[in-house]
Tab-separated table of C-alpha atoms in Angstrom:
chain	number	residue	atom	x	y	z
A	101	GLU	CA	-43.029	79.889	-184.373
A	102	GLY	CA	-42.517	82.078	-181.432
A	103	VAL	CA	-43.085	82.352	-177.547
A	104	ARG	CA	-44.874	84.999	-175.782
A	105	PHE	CA	-43.676	85.816	-172.412
A	106	GLU	CA	-46.122	87.779	-170.410
A	107	LYS	CA	-44.208	88.374	-167.499
A	108	CYS	CA	-40.374	89.580	-168.249
A	109	PHE	CA	-37.991	91.027	-165.615
A	110	SER	CA	-34.604	92.275	-165.925
A	111	PRO	CA	-32.259	91.597	-163.335
A	112	GLY	CA	-30.281	94.982	-163.586
A	113	THR	CA	-30.975	98.530	-164.517
A	114	TRP	CA	-28.682	98.810	-167.368
A	115	THR	CA	-27.210	96.776	-170.222
A	116	ILE	CA	-23.721	95.758	-168.585
A	117	ASP	CA	-25.337	94.259	-165.241
A	118	SER	CA	-28.421	92.686	-167.265
A	119	VAL	CA	-26.549	91.173	-169.931
A	120	THR	CA	-24.057	89.715	-167.425
A	121	SER	CA	-26.534	88.164	-165.625
A	122	PHE	CA	-28.053	86.659	-168.840
A	123	PHE	CA	-24.616	85.204	-169.992
A	124	THR	CA	-23.510	83.818	-166.485
A	125	GLY	CA	-26.910	82.804	-164.769
A	126	LEU	CA	-25.771	84.965	-161.874
A	127	SER	CA	-27.675	87.878	-160.088
A	128	PRO	CA	-25.833	91.449	-160.070
A	129	ASN	CA	-25.145	90.930	-156.648
A	130	ALA	CA	-23.304	87.805	-157.494
A	131	HIS	CA	-21.267	88.647	-160.506
A	132	GLY	CA	-20.407	92.330	-159.345
A	133	MET	CA	-20.812	94.144	-162.673
A	134	PHE	CA	-22.075	97.566	-161.202
A	135	ARG	CA	-21.092	99.910	-163.927
A	136	THR	CA	-17.209	99.699	-162.600
A	137	HIS	CA	-16.226	96.730	-164.934
A	138	TYR	CA	-16.677	96.618	-168.386
A	139	ARG	CA	-15.444	92.872	-169.123
A	140	ILE	CA	-16.739	89.916	-167.758
A	141	PRO	CA	-13.864	88.232	-165.671
A	142	ALA	CA	-12.340	85.366	-167.459
A	143	SER	CA	-12.988	83.130	-164.270
A	144	MET	CA	-16.681	83.331	-164.828
A	145	SER	CA	-18.356	80.587	-166.981
A	146	VAL	CA	-20.520	82.452	-169.758
A	147	LEU	CA	-23.397	80.799	-171.660
A	148	PRO	CA	-21.673	80.927	-175.230
A	149	GLU	CA	-18.677	79.297	-173.796
A	150	LEU	CA	-20.844	76.516	-171.939
A	151	LEU	CA	-22.776	75.947	-175.230
A	152	ARG	CA	-19.511	75.789	-177.583
A	153	GLU	CA	-18.083	73.120	-175.101
A	154	ALA	CA	-21.391	71.119	-175.766
A	155	GLY	CA	-20.918	71.592	-179.502
A	156	TYR	CA	-22.831	74.246	-180.599
A	157	SER	CA	-21.979	77.628	-182.322
A	158	THR	CA	-22.965	80.993	-181.283
A	159	ALA	CA	-23.008	84.594	-182.510
A	160	LEU	CA	-23.820	88.176	-181.243
A	161	PHE	CA	-24.521	90.840	-183.858
A	162	THR	CA	-25.007	94.199	-182.010
A	163	GLN	CA	-24.319	97.821	-182.232
A	164	ASN	CA	-24.231	98.338	-178.551
A	165	PRO	CA	-20.916	99.333	-177.599
A	166	TYR	CA	-21.019	97.703	-174.147
A	167	LEU	CA	-21.413	94.382	-176.018
A	168	ASN	CA	-18.676	94.248	-178.166
């Protein structure tokens, strides 16, 4: 099975702000990850943690150094 998205938009212009938006549900203006911070602050809730609390297991496999 699969899903086709005909209109997709990135909330940011590069990996850090875009992925932070994906993980937090916040816009780059709200989370403030503008090429100056390289770690999501512990005070922000992120999707994998919320899913873990709901009983799910998650994993990320990447070679992108910004996502380690």
